[in-house]
Amino acid sequence: MPRILFMAGHRWPDYATVLPRALEEAGVAAEVSPDLAPDAVDYIVYGPAGDPAASDFSVFPRLRAVLSLWAGVETIVANPSLTVPLTRMVDPGLTAGMVEYVTGHVLRHHLGMDAHIVNPEHHWANRAPPLASERPVAVLGLGALGAACATALVSLGFPVRGWSRTLRDVPGVACHHGPEGLEAALGGARIAVLLLPLTPGTENVMDARRLARLAPGAVLLNPGRGPLVDDTALLAALDSGALGHATLDTFRTEPLPREHPFWSHPKVTVTPHIASETRPATASRAIAENIARAEAGQPLLHLVDPERGY
Ligand code: NDP
């Protein structure tokens, strides 16, 4: 019987019932616990609250795979003690939450809602916003989350350009890839959404030059990872008026330090890394499916490529 270490003890109460049930439904007879002797562990469900870089996987002699609870794996993928396959989380609940966050914040800016929600001078600004079809949106990253968000934005009528490392085919989306493709995806976009993983190839992808590719007064949404954006260049673009607003969910340091200029900048909205979250019920089914596959000798789904970093 395989033994699964749930290495995210702070989240165990959310999974204590649903994960064993999902394993049973997937036909896997397994013991799952947040507390197992290292030499008994076959699989790890991974999402520690503390410093992930501190994890030492070499103490698990039987370990066959590590299944990340999170979609982003930048803190574990380069861990030198990790010598078994690593999977990242692809969870319908996580995806649904991200689609809600991205469409909600895109519509907030598209409709200019702020001017009506906070209107202390009771200004009668009766100018209707443009149609979505007049506001091009760039979605950087067309993976599980980016493709779903791009598809939702297409269904609302936005002209959507997407960008990925390899060429993707997302119906209704003008797909670009590679370094030259980024220039085309960003050129004249009025909203940009970052849903890239953090890797050496994506860090600071939104630097001063790329920010300047966007339309004057454009809006940046970053639910991806903080270091995707050059913060100094972002603040300069907001201050000069080149950018109209930034809605940021992820930051180089989290929690965002109290004195950080983003908190008080009038053109920045800070959300505290809540764009979306792995949902225990649906994530448990994803974990159970992968363990069933491993037990049956089938290839794991959503494998991380250490070379690519995601
Ligand atoms: P995926 O791995 O499914 O997709 C990643 C996408 O980024 C792919 O389209 C990939 O290209 C593209 N990409 C990667 N590297 C490059 C590059 N160098 N140049 C161009 N494109 C690149 O990830 P998910 O969609 O599941 O998640 C994306 C990120 O969202 C996570 O890594 C995490 O950082 C963030 N996240 C944030 C959350 C929040 O609450 N704020 C919650 C969950 C995730 P290709 O298609 O060619 O592989």
PDB file of N, CA and C and ligand atoms in Angstrom, residues 71-72 74 88-90 94 98 141-146 163-166 168 195-199 201-202 223-225 249-250 273-277 308 310, ligand 1:
ATOM      1  N   ALA A  71       0.313  25.742  -8.320  1.00  0.00           N
ATOM      2  CA  ALA A  71       0.611  25.785  -9.762  1.00  0.00           C
ATOM      3  C   ALA A  71       2.032  26.297  -9.999  1.00  0.00           C
ATOM      4  N   GLY A  72       2.460  27.252  -9.205  1.00  0.00           N
ATOM      5  CA  GLY A  72       3.802  27.822  -9.353  1.00  0.00           C
ATOM      6  C   GLY A  72       4.811  26.964  -8.592  1.00  0.00           C
ATOM      7  N   GLU A  74       8.348  27.589  -8.647  1.00  0.00           N
ATOM      8  CA  GLU A  74       9.673  28.212  -8.718  1.00  0.00           C
ATOM      9  C   GLU A  74      10.506  27.997  -7.460  1.00  0.00           C
ATOM     10  N   ARG A  88       3.028  19.812 -11.143  1.00  0.00           N
ATOM     11  CA  ARG A  88       2.436  21.044 -10.631  1.00  0.00           C
ATOM     12  C   ARG A  88       0.928  20.882 -10.593  1.00  0.00           C
ATOM     13  N   MET A  89       0.260  21.791  -9.911  1.00  0.00           N
ATOM     14  CA  MET A  89      -1.181  21.660  -9.715  1.00  0.00           C
ATOM     15  C   MET A  89      -1.945  22.250 -10.906  1.00  0.00           C
ATOM     16  N   VAL A  90      -2.767  21.438 -11.500  1.00  0.00           N
ATOM     17  CA  VAL A  90      -3.761  21.916 -12.460  1.00  0.00           C
ATOM     18  C   VAL A  90      -5.099  21.470 -11.898  1.00  0.00           C
ATOM     19  N   LEU A  94      -9.009  25.971  -9.074  1.00  0.00           N
ATOM     20  CA  LEU A  94      -7.981  27.023  -9.162  1.00  0.00           C
ATOM     21  C   LEU A  94      -8.177  27.832 -10.447  1.00  0.00           C
ATOM     22  N   MET A  98      -9.233  31.877 -10.955  1.00  0.00           N
ATOM     23  CA  MET A  98      -8.406  32.831 -11.691  1.00  0.00           C
ATOM     24  C   MET A  98      -9.209  33.503 -12.804  1.00  0.00           C
ATOM     25  N   GLY A 141       1.275  34.169 -21.236  1.00  0.00           N
ATOM     26  CA  GLY A 141       1.139  32.846 -20.630  1.00  0.00           C
ATOM     27  C   GLY A 141      -0.190  32.255 -21.070  1.00  0.00           C
ATOM     28  N   LEU A 142      -0.106  31.164 -21.822  1.00  0.00           N
ATOM     29  CA  LEU A 142      -1.331  30.529 -22.324  1.00  0.00           C
ATOM     30  C   LEU A 142      -1.395  29.089 -21.833  1.00  0.00           C
ATOM     31  N   GLY A 143      -1.060  28.900 -20.544  1.00  0.00           N
ATOM     32  CA  GLY A 143      -1.145  27.567 -19.962  1.00  0.00           C
ATOM     33  C   GLY A 143      -2.533  27.331 -19.396  1.00  0.00           C
ATOM     34  N   ALA A 144      -2.585  26.509 -18.346  1.00  0.00           N
ATOM     35  CA  ALA A 144      -3.878  26.141 -17.768  1.00  0.00           C
ATOM     36  C   ALA A 144      -4.674  27.393 -17.390  1.00  0.00           C
ATOM     37  N   LEU A 145      -4.004  28.365 -16.789  1.00  0.00           N
ATOM     38  CA  LEU A 145      -4.714  29.557 -16.312  1.00  0.00           C
ATOM     39  C   LEU A 145      -4.860  30.601 -17.411  1.00  0.00           C
ATOM     40  N   GLY A 146      -3.774  30.904 -18.106  1.00  0.00           N
ATOM     41  CA  GLY A 146      -3.823  31.952 -19.126  1.00  0.00           C
ATOM     42  C   GLY A 146      -4.802  31.625 -20.239  1.00  0.00           C
ATOM     43  N   TRP A 163       0.417  35.095 -25.594  1.00  0.00           N
ATOM     44  CA  TRP A 163       1.847  34.846 -25.797  1.00  0.00           C
ATOM     45  C   TRP A 163       2.305  33.670 -24.952  1.00  0.00           C
ATOM     46  N   SER A 164       3.053  32.798 -25.564  1.00  0.00           N
ATOM     47  CA  SER A 164       3.595  31.636 -24.840  1.00  0.00           C
ATOM     48  C   SER A 164       4.980  31.319 -25.389  1.00  0.00           C
ATOM     49  N   ARG A 165       5.628  30.323 -24.792  1.00  0.00           N
ATOM     50  CA  ARG A 165       6.988  29.960 -25.238  1.00  0.00           C
ATOM     51  C   ARG A 165       6.914  29.212 -26.568  1.00  0.00           C
ATOM     52  N   THR A 166       6.012  28.220 -26.619  1.00  0.00           N
ATOM     53  CA  THR A 166       5.770  27.497 -27.870  1.00  0.00           C
ATOM     54  C   THR A 166       4.430  27.985 -28.415  1.00  0.00           C
ATOM     55  N   ARG A 168       0.794  28.203 -29.288  1.00  0.00           N
ATOM     56  CA  ARG A 168      -0.443  27.577 -28.793  1.00  0.00           C
ATOM     57  C   ARG A 168      -1.581  27.893 -29.738  1.00  0.00           C
ATOM     58  N   LEU A 195       0.234  35.899 -16.738  1.00  0.00           N
ATOM     59  CA  LEU A 195       0.004  34.569 -16.149  1.00  0.00           C
ATOM     60  C   LEU A 195       1.107  33.612 -16.582  1.00  0.00           C
ATOM     61  N   LEU A 196       2.340  34.115 -16.429  1.00  0.00           N
ATOM     62  CA  LEU A 196       3.537  33.328 -16.720  1.00  0.00           C
ATOM     63  C   LEU A 196       4.073  32.730 -15.435  1.00  0.00           C
ATOM     64  N   PRO A 197       4.759  31.591 -15.518  1.00  0.00           N
ATOM     65  CA  PRO A 197       5.481  31.112 -14.336  1.00  0.00           C
ATOM     66  C   PRO A 197       6.742  31.941 -14.154  1.00  0.00           C
ATOM     67  N   LEU A 198       7.274  31.952 -12.955  1.00  0.00           N
ATOM     68  CA  LEU A 198       8.543  32.648 -12.724  1.00  0.00           C
ATOM     69  C   LEU A 198       9.691  31.690 -13.022  1.00  0.00           C
ATOM     70  N   THR A 199      10.456  32.018 -14.048  1.00  0.00           N
ATOM     71  CA  THR A 199      11.634  31.220 -14.416  1.00  0.00           C
ATOM     72  C   THR A 199      12.735  32.219 -14.797  1.00  0.00           C
ATOM     73  N   GLY A 201      13.769  32.693 -17.583  1.00  0.00           N
ATOM     74  CA  GLY A 201      13.374  33.262 -18.868  1.00  0.00           C
ATOM     75  C   GLY A 201      12.227  34.262 -18.790  1.00  0.00           C
ATOM     76  N   THR A 202      11.572  34.353 -17.660  1.00  0.00           N
ATOM     77  CA  THR A 202      10.427  35.272 -17.567  1.00  0.00           C
ATOM     78  C   THR A 202      10.652  36.412 -16.566  1.00  0.00           C
ATOM     79  N   PRO A 223      -1.397  38.753 -11.789  1.00  0.00           N
ATOM     80  CA  PRO A 223      -1.642  37.677 -10.841  1.00  0.00           C
ATOM     81  C   PRO A 223      -0.631  36.543 -11.017  1.00  0.00           C
ATOM     82  N   GLY A 224       0.422  36.757 -11.829  1.00  0.00           N
ATOM     83  CA  GLY A 224       1.400  35.687 -12.112  1.00  0.00           C
ATOM     84  C   GLY A 224       2.402  35.540 -10.975  1.00  0.00           C
ATOM     85  N   ARG A 225       3.465  36.343 -11.026  1.00  0.00           N
ATOM     86  CA  ARG A 225       4.471  36.370  -9.958  1.00  0.00           C
ATOM     87  C   ARG A 225       5.103  37.754  -9.971  1.00  0.00           C
ATOM     88  N   ASP A 249      -1.302  41.343  -7.744  1.00  0.00           N
ATOM     89  CA  ASP A 249      -1.678  40.324  -6.753  1.00  0.00           C
ATOM     90  C   ASP A 249      -0.452  39.608  -6.199  1.00  0.00           C
ATOM     91  N   THR A 250       0.674  39.756  -6.915  1.00  0.00           N
ATOM     92  CA  THR A 250       1.887  39.037  -6.529  1.00  0.00           C
ATOM     93  C   THR A 250       3.054  40.023  -6.500  1.00  0.00           C
ATOM     94  N   HIS A 273      -2.255  38.378  -2.902  1.00  0.00           N
ATOM     95  CA  HIS A 273      -2.083  37.016  -3.433  1.00  0.00           C
ATOM     96  C   HIS A 273      -3.346  36.169  -3.197  1.00  0.00           C
ATOM     97  N   ILE A 274      -4.459  36.736  -3.650  1.00  0.00           N
ATOM     98  CA  ILE A 274      -5.728  36.019  -3.509  1.00  0.00           C
ATOM     99  C   ILE A 274      -6.414  35.823  -4.868  1.00  0.00           C
ATOM    100  N   ALA A 275      -5.665  36.042  -5.961  1.00  0.00           N
ATOM    101  CA  ALA A 275      -6.309  35.917  -7.264  1.00  0.00           C
ATOM    102  C   ALA A 275      -7.015  34.572  -7.368  1.00  0.00           C
ATOM    103  N   SER A 276      -6.310  33.535  -6.953  1.00  0.00           N
ATOM    104  CA  SER A 276      -6.965  32.234  -6.903  1.00  0.00           C
ATOM    105  C   SER A 276      -6.229  31.348  -5.918  1.00  0.00           C
ATOM    106  N   GLU A 277      -6.724  30.149  -5.766  1.00  0.00           N
ATOM    107  CA  GLU A 277      -6.165  29.252  -4.765  1.00  0.00           C
ATOM    108  C   GLU A 277      -6.525  27.826  -5.168  1.00  0.00           C
ATOM    109  N   ARG A 308      13.195  23.642 -18.155  1.00  0.00           N
ATOM    110  CA  ARG A 308      12.382  24.829 -18.475  1.00  0.00           C
ATOM    111  C   ARG A 308      12.085  25.641 -17.232  1.00  0.00           C
ATOM    112  N   TYR A 310       9.390  25.080 -15.284  1.00  0.00           N
ATOM    113  CA  TYR A 310       7.948  25.100 -15.000  1.00  0.00           C
ATOM    114  C   TYR A 310       7.282  23.874 -15.580  1.00  0.00           C
TER     115      TYR A 310
HETATM  116  P1  NDP B   1       1.307  26.656 -17.072  1.00  0.00           P
HETATM  117  O1  NDP B   1       2.607  25.994 -16.857  1.00  0.00           O
HETATM  118  O2  NDP B   1       0.104  25.839 -17.452  1.00  0.00           O
HETATM  119  O3  NDP B   1       1.445  27.758 -18.229  1.00  0.00           O
HETATM  120  C1  NDP B   1       2.543  28.599 -18.312  1.00  0.00           C
HETATM  121  C2  NDP B   1       2.450  29.403 -19.599  1.00  0.00           C
HETATM  122  O4  NDP B   1       3.540  30.330 -19.648  1.00  0.00           O
HETATM  123  C3  NDP B   1       2.586  28.515 -20.838  1.00  0.00           C
HETATM  124  O5  NDP B   1       1.765  28.987 -21.876  1.00  0.00           O
HETATM  125  C4  NDP B   1       4.057  28.686 -21.206  1.00  0.00           C
HETATM  126  O6  NDP B   1       4.365  28.479 -22.574  1.00  0.00           O
HETATM  127  C5  NDP B   1       4.264  30.146 -20.860  1.00  0.00           C
HETATM  128  N1  NDP B   1       5.692  30.419 -20.681  1.00  0.00           N
HETATM  129  C6  NDP B   1       6.553  29.877 -19.788  1.00  0.00           C
HETATM  130  N2  NDP B   1       7.798  30.360 -19.975  1.00  0.00           N
HETATM  131  C7  NDP B   1       7.713  31.233 -21.008  1.00  0.00           C
HETATM  132  C8  NDP B   1       8.662  32.041 -21.696  1.00  0.00           C
HETATM  133  N3  NDP B   1       9.960  32.063 -21.349  1.00  0.00           N
HETATM  134  N4  NDP B   1       8.220  32.785 -22.730  1.00  0.00           N
HETATM  135  C9  NDP B   1       6.926  32.778 -23.107  1.00  0.00           C
HETATM  136  N5  NDP B   1       5.972  32.027 -22.494  1.00  0.00           N
HETATM  137  C10 NDP B   1       6.368  31.269 -21.465  1.00  0.00           C
HETATM  138  O7  NDP B   1       1.008  27.512 -15.778  1.00  0.00           O
HETATM  139  P2  NDP B   1      -0.414  27.927 -15.151  1.00  0.00           P
HETATM  140  O8  NDP B   1      -1.222  28.570 -16.219  1.00  0.00           O
HETATM  141  O9  NDP B   1      -0.987  26.792 -14.420  1.00  0.00           O
HETATM  142  O10 NDP B   1       0.052  29.008 -14.055  1.00  0.00           O
HETATM  143  C11 NDP B   1       0.755  30.185 -14.447  1.00  0.00           C
HETATM  144  C12 NDP B   1       1.286  30.896 -13.217  1.00  0.00           C
HETATM  145  O11 NDP B   1       0.233  31.539 -12.514  1.00  0.00           O
HETATM  146  C13 NDP B   1       1.926  30.008 -12.141  1.00  0.00           C
HETATM  147  O12 NDP B   1       3.217  29.603 -12.505  1.00  0.00           O
HETATM  148  C14 NDP B   1       1.907  30.929 -10.951  1.00  0.00           C
HETATM  149  O13 NDP B   1       3.081  31.714 -10.960  1.00  0.00           O
HETATM  150  C15 NDP B   1       0.690  31.819 -11.193  1.00  0.00           C
HETATM  151  N6  NDP B   1      -0.392  31.574 -10.226  1.00  0.00           N
HETATM  152  C16 NDP B   1      -0.843  32.606  -9.445  1.00  0.00           C
HETATM  153  C17 NDP B   1      -1.869  32.412  -8.545  1.00  0.00           C
HETATM  154  C18 NDP B   1      -2.382  33.553  -7.726  1.00  0.00           C
HETATM  155  O14 NDP B   1      -3.272  33.356  -6.896  1.00  0.00           O
HETATM  156  N7  NDP B   1      -1.889  34.748  -7.905  1.00  0.00           N
HETATM  157  C19 NDP B   1      -2.520  31.118  -8.384  1.00  0.00           C
HETATM  158  C20 NDP B   1      -1.985  30.100  -9.250  1.00  0.00           C
HETATM  159  C21 NDP B   1      -0.964  30.336 -10.133  1.00  0.00           C
HETATM  160  P3  NDP B   1       4.099  27.050 -23.258  1.00  0.00           P
HETATM  161  O15 NDP B   1       2.586  27.000 -23.438  1.00  0.00           O
HETATM  162  O16 NDP B   1       4.819  27.137 -24.553  1.00  0.00           O
HETATM  163  O17 NDP B   1       4.619  26.002 -22.325  1.00  0.00           O
END
